[in-house]
Short mmCIF file of C-alpha atoms in Angstrom, two decimals:
data_model
loop_
_atom_site.label_atom_id
_atom_site.label_comp_id
_atom_site.label_asym_id
_atom_site.label_seq_id
_atom_site.Cartn_x
_atom_site.Cartn_y
_atom_site.Cartn_z
CA MET T 61 100.56 157.03 116.33
CA ALA T 62 97.86 158.75 118.20
CA MET T 63 95.94 159.31 115.84
CA ILE T 64 96.32 155.76 114.01
CA ALA T 65 95.62 154.65 117.18
CA GLN T 66 92.64 156.95 118.25
CA VAL T 67 90.68 155.54 113.95
CA LEU T 68 91.35 151.81 114.87
CA ILE T 69 90.33 152.02 118.46
CA SER T 70 86.11 152.04 118.14
CA PRO T 71 86.40 149.06 116.01
CA LEU T 72 87.22 147.19 118.52
CA ARG T 73 84.83 145.65 120.53
CA HIS T 74 85.45 142.85 123.91
CA ASN T 75 83.54 139.73 124.52
CA LYS T 76 82.04 139.79 127.42
CA THR T 77 83.94 137.66 129.78
CA GLY T 78 86.94 138.81 128.34
CA GLY T 79 86.71 142.29 127.70
CA SER T 80 88.07 144.85 130.13
CA THR T 81 85.29 147.07 131.28
CA VAL T 82 87.40 149.13 134.73
CA GLY T 83 90.11 150.95 133.60
CA GLN T 84 87.83 152.97 130.78
CA ALA T 85 90.53 156.09 129.77
CA GLN T 86 89.21 158.78 127.37
CA TYR T 87 91.16 158.79 124.84
CA GLY T 88 91.07 161.71 121.99
CA GLY T 89 86.84 162.16 123.42
CA ARG T 90 86.82 158.59 122.96
CA SER T 91 86.16 155.69 125.11
CA VAL T 92 89.43 153.71 124.91
CA SER T 93 89.87 150.52 127.39
CA GLU T 94 93.11 148.98 128.86
CA ASP T 95 93.11 145.89 126.21
CA ASP T 96 93.22 148.79 123.18
CA SER T 97 96.15 150.30 124.69
CA LYS T 98 98.22 146.65 125.15
CA ILE T 99 97.94 146.12 121.56
CA SER T 100 100.87 146.70 119.85
CA ASP T 101 101.39 149.41 117.68
CA GLN T 102 102.42 146.77 114.67
CA THR T 103 99.26 145.49 114.79
CA LYS T 104 97.18 148.55 115.00
CA GLN T 105 98.25 149.83 111.87
CA LEU T 106 98.42 146.86 109.67
CA LEU T 107 94.44 146.88 111.37
CA ALA T 108 94.79 150.81 110.61
CA VAL T 109 95.59 149.92 107.00
CA ARG T 110 93.59 146.85 106.10
CA ASP T 111 90.48 148.72 106.98
CA GLN T 112 91.07 152.86 106.35
CA ARG T 113 94.39 152.08 103.85
CA ASP T 114 96.03 154.86 105.91
CA LYS T 115 99.57 155.76 104.47
CA VAL T 116 100.50 157.42 107.73
CA ALA T 117 100.21 153.72 109.51
CA PHE T 118 102.66 151.59 106.15
CA ALA T 119 104.64 154.20 106.76
CA ALA T 120 105.37 152.67 110.55
CA LEU T 121 104.71 149.87 109.58
CA PHE T 122 108.07 150.25 107.32
CA ASP T 123 109.97 152.26 109.36
CA TYR T 124 109.87 149.25 111.89
CA PHE T 125 110.24 146.15 109.53
CA ALA T 126 111.83 147.21 106.59
CA PRO T 127 115.02 147.44 108.08
CA ARG T 128 114.95 144.13 109.50
CA LEU T 129 113.06 142.58 106.36
CA LYS T 130 116.55 143.88 105.06
CA GLY T 131 118.95 142.91 108.03
CA VAL T 132 116.70 139.36 106.93
CA MET T 133 117.85 138.74 103.49
CA MET T 134 121.78 140.38 104.14
CA ARG T 135 121.90 137.55 106.27
CA SER T 136 120.85 135.05 104.13
CA GLY T 137 123.49 136.43 101.61
CA CYS T 138 122.18 139.47 99.33
CA SER T 139 123.49 142.19 98.68
CA SER T 140 122.46 145.60 99.99
CA ALA T 141 120.49 146.11 97.03
CA GLN T 142 119.21 143.31 96.57
CA ALA T 143 117.49 143.08 99.66
CA GLU T 144 115.77 146.53 99.14
CA GLU T 145 114.56 145.08 95.66
CA VAL T 146 112.81 142.04 98.78
CA VAL T 147 112.25 144.47 101.25
CA GLN T 148 110.61 147.08 98.16
CA ASP T 149 108.62 144.00 97.33
CA VAL T 150 107.06 142.54 100.39
CA MET T 151 106.51 146.08 101.98
CA LEU T 152 104.13 146.61 98.58
CA THR T 153 102.32 143.19 98.99
CA VAL T 154 101.69 144.54 103.14
CA TRP T 155 99.79 147.00 101.52
CA ARG T 156 97.71 145.34 98.71
CA LYS T 157 97.98 141.80 100.41
CA ALA T 158 96.43 143.83 104.36
CA SER T 159 92.79 142.16 103.18
CA GLN T 160 94.38 138.63 104.26
CA PHE T 161 95.83 139.80 107.91
CA ASP T 162 93.78 138.43 110.83
CA PRO T 163 94.22 139.89 114.57
CA HIS T 164 92.84 136.76 115.70
CA ARG T 165 95.17 134.00 114.30
CA ALA T 166 98.57 135.93 113.47
CA GLN T 167 100.56 138.91 114.70
CA ALA T 168 101.65 142.00 112.44
CA SER T 169 104.97 139.81 112.72
CA ALA T 170 104.01 136.83 111.29
CA TRP T 171 102.22 137.99 109.27
CA ILE T 172 105.07 139.91 107.56
CA TYR T 173 107.41 137.35 108.17
CA GLN T 174 105.65 134.97 105.50
CA ILE T 175 105.05 137.23 103.71
CA GLY T 176 108.90 138.18 103.58
CA ARG T 177 109.78 134.11 103.22
CA ASN T 178 107.14 133.42 100.14
CA ARG T 179 108.38 136.74 97.89
CA HIS T 180 112.12 136.48 99.37
CA ILE T 181 112.12 132.81 97.51
CA ASP T 182 109.52 133.23 94.33
CA MET T 183 111.92 135.52 93.33
CA LEU T 184 114.62 133.41 93.86
CA ARG T 185 112.68 130.56 92.15
CA LYS T 186 110.60 133.03 89.62
CA THR T 187 107.94 130.76 90.24
CA ASN T 188 104.31 131.15 92.93
CA ARG T 189 105.10 128.48 95.87
CA PRO T 190 101.89 126.89 97.21
CA GLN T 191 99.73 128.48 99.78
CA PRO T 192 96.99 126.76 101.19
CA GLU T 193 93.60 128.06 101.20
CA GLU T 194 92.69 131.06 102.92
CA LEU T 195 89.98 130.96 105.03
CA GLU T 196 86.77 132.27 104.06
CA SER T 197 84.97 134.93 105.58
CA MET T 198 86.97 135.90 108.62
CA PHE T 199 88.09 138.87 107.58
CA GLU T 200 84.27 140.03 108.15
CA VAL T 201 84.58 139.70 112.04
CA GLU T 202 84.94 142.62 114.18
CA PRO T 203 88.40 143.13 115.80
CA ASP T 204 88.56 141.54 119.24
CA ALA T 205 90.83 142.94 121.52
CA THR T 206 90.75 140.29 123.73
CA GLN T 207 91.28 137.92 121.52
CA ILE T 208 94.57 140.13 119.71
CA LEU T 209 95.56 140.59 122.88
CA ALA T 210 95.30 136.66 124.16
CA LEU T 211 97.83 136.35 120.91
CA GLN T 212 99.99 139.14 121.54
CA GLN T 213 100.25 136.77 125.47
CA GLU T 214 100.85 134.05 123.29
CA ALA T 215 103.82 135.78 121.79
CA GLY T 216 105.14 137.40 124.47
CA GLN T 217 105.06 133.69 126.52
CA LEU T 218 106.82 132.20 123.28
CA LYS T 219 109.55 135.13 123.07
CA ALA T 220 110.17 134.69 126.31
CA ALA T 221 111.23 131.05 126.22
CA ILE T 222 113.80 131.71 123.29
CA GLN T 223 115.58 134.29 125.15
CA THR T 224 115.68 131.52 127.99
CA LEU T 225 117.84 129.25 125.29
CA SER T 226 121.23 128.53 125.34
CA HIS T 227 123.06 130.59 122.15
CA ASP T 228 123.84 127.51 119.99
CA GLN T 229 120.04 126.56 120.69
CA ARG T 230 118.63 130.06 119.33
CA ASP T 231 120.93 129.82 116.49
CA VAL T 232 119.79 126.45 114.74
CA ILE T 233 116.50 128.11 115.95
CA GLU T 234 116.73 131.13 114.42
CA ARG T 235 118.28 129.64 111.34
CA ALA T 236 116.12 127.45 110.53
CA TYR T 237 113.16 129.85 110.44
CA LEU T 238 115.59 132.03 108.87
CA GLY T 239 115.87 129.74 105.89
CA GLU T 240 119.44 128.26 106.58
CA LEU T 241 118.16 124.66 107.50
CA SER T 242 116.47 121.69 104.95
CA HIS T 243 113.59 119.98 106.47
CA GLN T 244 116.38 117.12 106.55
CA GLU T 245 118.70 120.13 108.36
CA ILE T 246 115.87 120.38 111.29
CA SER T 247 114.45 117.19 112.15
CA THR T 248 118.47 116.42 112.74
CA GLN T 249 119.00 119.28 115.51
CA THR T 250 118.55 118.24 119.26
CA GLY T 251 117.52 120.86 120.88
CA LEU T 252 114.84 122.68 118.32
CA PRO T 253 112.60 123.63 120.98
CA LEU T 254 110.06 121.86 118.56
CA GLY T 255 107.96 121.30 121.84
CA THR T 256 107.54 125.21 123.80
CA ILE T 257 105.93 126.26 120.28
CA LYS T 258 102.83 123.38 121.70
CA SER T 259 100.86 125.33 123.96
CA ARG T 260 100.91 128.09 121.19
CA ILE T 261 99.53 125.57 118.59
CA ARG T 262 96.68 123.43 120.99
CA LEU T 263 95.19 127.57 122.02
CA GLY T 264 95.47 128.22 117.71
CA LEU T 265 93.36 125.34 117.14
CA GLU T 266 90.66 126.22 119.52
CA ARG T 267 90.63 129.42 118.24
CA LEU T 268 90.90 127.78 114.74
CA ARG T 269 87.69 125.70 115.58
CA HIS T 270 86.27 128.40 117.13
CA GLU T 271 86.36 130.46 114.82
CA LEU T 272 85.26 127.73 111.80
CA LYS T 273 81.85 127.44 114.05
CA GLY T 274 81.20 130.65 113.54
CA LEU T 275 81.08 129.69 109.59
CA ARG T 276 78.83 127.18 109.73
CA MET W 226 83.94 117.31 105.77
CA ASN W 227 84.79 116.22 108.87
CA MET W 228 88.73 118.18 110.27
CA SER W 229 88.99 115.91 112.97
CA ALA W 230 89.12 112.67 111.35
CA ILE W 231 92.36 113.44 110.37
CA LYS W 232 94.81 111.15 111.73
CA HIS W 233 97.76 111.53 110.71
CA HIS W 234 99.89 115.08 109.73
CA ILE W 235 102.20 116.47 108.81
CA PRO W 236 105.76 116.86 110.77
CA ASP W 237 106.65 119.30 112.66
CA HIS W 238 110.56 119.96 110.58
CA LEU W 239 108.65 119.98 107.65
CA LEU W 240 106.21 122.56 108.58
CA ALA W 241 109.04 124.91 109.45
CA ALA W 242 111.03 124.68 106.87
CA TYR W 243 107.82 124.84 105.32
CA SER W 244 107.18 127.81 106.98
CA ALA W 245 110.92 129.26 106.76
CA GLY W 246 110.40 128.98 102.51
CA ASN W 247 112.66 125.88 102.32
CA LEU W 248 110.45 123.02 100.93
CA SER W 249 111.34 121.71 97.23
CA ASP W 250 107.87 123.31 95.15
CA ALA W 251 106.50 119.47 95.01
CA PHE W 252 106.20 119.03 98.94
CA ALA W 253 105.38 122.64 99.21
CA LEU W 254 102.21 121.55 96.84
CA VAL W 255 100.92 118.63 98.69
CA VAL W 256 101.91 120.26 102.64
CA ALA W 257 99.42 123.12 101.51
CA THR W 258 97.15 121.14 100.55
CA HIS W 259 96.88 118.80 103.58
CA ILE W 260 96.52 122.27 105.43
CA SER W 261 93.67 124.04 102.95
CA MET W 262 92.42 120.04 104.58
CA CYS W 263 93.05 120.11 107.94
CA SER W 264 92.76 122.41 110.78
CA ASP W 265 95.38 121.23 113.02
CA CYS W 266 98.25 121.68 110.86
CA ARG W 267 96.48 125.13 109.98
CA ALA W 268 96.80 126.40 113.40
CA SER W 269 100.91 124.75 113.94
CA LEU W 270 101.86 126.72 110.23
CA GLU W 271 100.21 129.59 111.97
CA ALA W 272 103.02 129.04 115.45
CA HIS W 273 105.87 128.53 112.84
CA HIS W 274 105.00 131.82 111.52
CA MET W 275 104.72 133.66 114.55
CA THR W 276 107.89 131.73 116.06
CA GLY W 277 109.41 133.43 112.52
CA GLY W 278 108.59 136.29 113.81
CA ILE W 279 109.51 137.07 116.77
CA PHE W 280 112.61 136.41 114.90
CA LEU W 281 111.86 139.19 111.72
CA GLU W 282 111.10 141.47 115.82
CA ASP W 283 114.48 140.64 116.76
CA ALA W 284 116.91 140.39 113.57
CA PRO W 285 119.97 143.36 112.66
CA ALA W 286 118.01 146.36 111.45
CA GLN W 287 120.17 147.58 108.27
CA ASP W 288 119.63 151.17 107.34
CA ILE W 289 117.66 151.66 104.36
CA SER W 290 118.41 153.56 101.78
CA ALA W 291 117.35 157.41 101.62
CA GLY W 292 114.98 157.59 97.93
CA LEU W 293 113.56 153.61 99.02
CA LYS W 294 110.13 154.33 101.60
CA GLY W 295 109.25 157.49 98.98
CA ASP W 296 109.60 155.71 96.16
CA ILE W 297 107.45 152.85 97.73
CA LEU W 298 105.10 155.65 99.08
CA ALA W 299 104.48 156.34 95.75
CA GLN W 300 103.43 153.64 94.20
CA LEU W 301 100.44 152.60 96.58
CA ASP W 302 98.37 154.17 94.65
CA ASN W 303 99.62 152.14 91.95
CA PRO W 304 97.10 149.79 89.97
CA PHE W 305 97.83 146.39 90.16
CA ARG W 306 96.87 142.77 89.32
CA PRO W 307 95.12 140.97 92.18
CA GLU W 308 97.36 137.12 92.04
CA PRO W 309 94.41 134.72 90.84
CA VAL W 310 92.81 133.56 93.70
CA HIS W 311 92.10 128.77 92.88
CA GLU W 312 89.16 127.99 95.57
CA ARG W 313 89.11 123.92 96.32
CA ARG W 314 87.05 122.66 93.02
CA GLY W 315 86.21 119.32 93.83
CA ILE W 316 88.25 116.95 95.55
CA TYR W 317 91.45 119.76 94.65
CA PRO W 318 92.10 121.96 97.61
CA GLY W 319 92.76 125.25 95.93
CA PRO W 320 96.61 124.81 96.11
CA LEU W 321 96.20 121.27 94.16
CA ASN W 322 93.81 123.58 91.32
CA ALA W 323 96.41 125.68 91.29
CA ALA W 324 98.17 123.40 90.21
CA LEU W 325 96.21 121.15 88.16
CA LYS W 326 95.88 125.29 86.53
CA ALA W 327 92.02 124.13 87.49
CA GLN W 328 91.51 121.75 84.69
CA ASP W 329 90.61 117.96 85.60
CA PRO W 330 93.82 115.71 85.73
CA ILE W 331 95.40 113.98 83.03
CA TRP W 332 95.30 110.22 83.47
CA LYS W 333 98.00 107.54 82.07
CA LYS W 334 97.65 104.59 82.57
CA LEU W 335 100.95 102.55 84.91
CA GLY W 336 99.61 99.46 84.93
CA MET W 337 97.48 97.15 87.08
CA GLY W 338 94.57 99.84 87.11
CA VAL W 339 96.29 102.41 88.74
CA HIS W 340 96.69 105.69 86.62
CA GLN W 341 98.83 109.30 87.35
CA SER W 342 99.37 112.70 86.20
CA ILE W 343 102.05 113.91 86.94
CA LEU W 344 101.98 118.03 88.05
CA SER W 345 105.63 118.29 88.06
CA ALA W 346 108.56 116.86 87.45
CA ASP W 347 112.73 118.18 87.79
CA SER W 348 115.54 117.54 89.88
CA GLU W 349 114.60 118.33 92.40
CA GLY W 350 111.66 115.73 93.05
CA SER W 351 108.37 115.28 91.35
CA VAL W 352 105.12 115.27 91.94
CA ARG W 353 101.82 113.46 90.67
CA LEU W 354 97.77 112.64 91.08
CA LEU W 355 97.59 108.99 91.14
CA TRP W 356 93.51 107.15 90.82
CA ILE W 357 94.08 103.73 92.20
CA PRO W 358 91.21 101.51 91.63
CA ALA W 359 89.11 100.08 94.84
CA GLY W 360 90.86 97.36 96.70
CA GLN W 361 93.61 97.16 94.82
CA LYS W 362 96.96 96.64 95.81
CA VAL W 363 99.75 98.83 94.71
CA PRO W 364 103.28 96.49 94.33
CA ASP W 365 105.80 97.09 97.18
CA HIS W 366 107.51 99.15 96.80
CA GLY W 367 110.33 101.41 98.62
CA HIS W 368 111.33 105.10 98.47
CA ASN W 369 115.64 106.59 97.54
CA GLY W 370 114.25 109.31 99.77
CA LEU W 371 111.02 111.13 101.24
CA GLU W 372 108.04 110.93 100.00
CA LEU W 373 104.69 112.37 101.15
CA THR W 374 101.44 110.77 99.65
CA LEU W 375 98.02 112.65 101.02
CA VAL W 376 94.98 111.74 100.53
CA LEU W 377 92.19 113.20 98.54
CA GLN W 378 89.60 110.91 98.29
CA GLY W 379 89.14 106.90 99.72
CA SER W 380 91.81 105.24 101.83
CA PHE W 381 94.39 103.28 101.43
CA SER W 382 96.32 100.81 103.70
CA ASP W 383 99.16 99.35 104.33
CA GLU W 384 102.02 97.99 107.25
CA THR W 385 101.69 101.41 109.44
CA GLY W 386 98.33 101.90 108.98
CA PHE W 387 95.12 103.30 107.82
CA TYR W 388 95.16 106.74 106.31
CA GLY W 389 91.45 107.96 105.02
CA THR W 390 90.90 111.37 103.41
CA GLY W 391 93.05 114.28 104.51
CA ASP W 392 95.40 111.57 106.34
CA LEU W 393 99.52 112.09 104.35
CA GLU W 394 102.08 108.79 104.97
CA ILE W 395 105.94 110.13 105.14
CA GLY W 396 107.26 107.52 103.39
CA ASP W 397 111.83 107.60 103.76
CA GLU W 398 114.30 105.45 103.24
CA ASP W 399 113.20 102.51 105.81
CA LEU W 400 109.78 102.25 104.78
CA GLU W 401 109.32 99.05 102.04
CA HIS W 402 104.87 98.93 101.65
CA THR W 403 101.93 97.26 100.07
CA PRO W 404 99.17 99.87 100.01
CA THR W 405 95.78 98.69 99.43
CA ALA W 406 93.01 101.11 98.28
CA GLY W 407 90.16 100.97 100.60
CA PRO W 408 86.95 98.89 99.25
CA ASP W 409 84.39 101.44 98.66
CA MET W 410 85.67 103.68 95.97
CA PRO W 411 89.21 104.45 94.27
CA CYS W 412 91.63 105.86 95.53
CA ILE W 413 93.01 109.66 94.67
CA CYS W 414 96.13 110.21 96.58
CA LEU W 415 98.80 113.22 95.94
CA ALA W 416 102.49 112.61 96.47
CA ALA W 417 105.86 113.96 95.88
CA THR W 418 109.30 112.52 95.82
CA ASP W 419 112.31 114.00 95.79
CA ALA W 420 113.99 110.69 94.62
CA PRO W 421 112.89 108.09 92.40
CA LEU W 422 110.37 104.86 93.18
CA ARG W 423 111.79 101.88 93.60
CA PHE W 424 109.11 99.69 92.62
CA LYS W 425 109.90 95.80 92.80
CA ASP W 426 107.93 94.55 90.59
CA PHE W 427 105.73 96.61 89.28
CA MET W 428 107.94 97.52 86.48
CA PRO W 429 111.04 97.01 85.82
CA ARG W 430 113.13 99.58 86.94
CA LEU W 431 114.82 100.40 83.49
CA LEU W 432 111.55 101.79 82.52
CA GLN W 433 111.26 103.90 85.49
CA PRO W 434 112.81 107.02 83.91
CA LEU W 435 110.33 107.16 81.11
CA PHE W 436 106.70 107.24 83.74
CA ARG W 437 108.93 109.16 85.67
CA ILE W 438 107.90 107.61 89.33
#
């Protein structure tokens, strides 16, 4: 991990207001702020895959996500062999599409979740599910540790909110996101904490507007 | 396009289902097309992905077969053909342009100056483009299931309100409406249903299967 973190940290920049200038630590001969060291391992690894085509980082992502992806696939009724077929496809897609990962707008787990759902469905239906247009040129932006951390904190808050749900509520929302409920079922389920993600949506929108403004 | 002009968005239960991959291709096309036009819904979708990602992180891990990781690592340098990326073409955002295979729609007359171009129709539902002359009223019709109508050009109004470019109308069993295209230009919409429409006086119901409306 140390090696991955090292190659990754240098391109991170900090914006003037939020970037940490205190608490700098020496790390592998480089100056590393506290912010950078708080970024999740998975996000750092995915950035290393994206920017350096780092196979060691990819192997680490595999170790973390492959067993979880397999768990999700088997939950939805796949055999072990089928699940591994999907896992293989998803992980290769992660490698091939890494250039589309934008850490300011998605956590590694969110990005891989979306690829996992798409690839699973596409393999079942043998079609390509319609995807939104990618926003152009957002990938040329240098990683901003402050923004990546802000996103990570929102995810932490969302995770904490989910953990306060009753077992039944949590079960329903989990089934919704693992593709086990139809849209009709989702709309009639009470207790789906869709409101919980509203604040995240608002912040995400501000971020997106800011980014789109930068493109014009 | 002034994105903030969009007033009618995708409801959360449809976005959550889209995020989880649990919408029919017809509805998924409308959702993906709207998101391509709407920052609000793109941000919402990203929030749904984040929620999904949290469940992925928490998913029960299953042991992976010994050889799988090595197999995958060995394939990383294999050449691969990137999926074609379809960009917006005229009024058709990327996913819709992909569904059109980057060709102009083939319009067929539906009566009263209205034209349609069916993109797909199967047992799960259908999705088509509608071209409505400026100022034209589309006959009063109801719905058996869910109908999503996304405005791509121009506008229409009905009993429920005004729908400009980028707006999405959600129709269900309770909606009986008479949409009227705005006066300035023809209204072009993308419409998906999971059931045949019920037109009151547009065309005898017997003929509906022939026209797949």
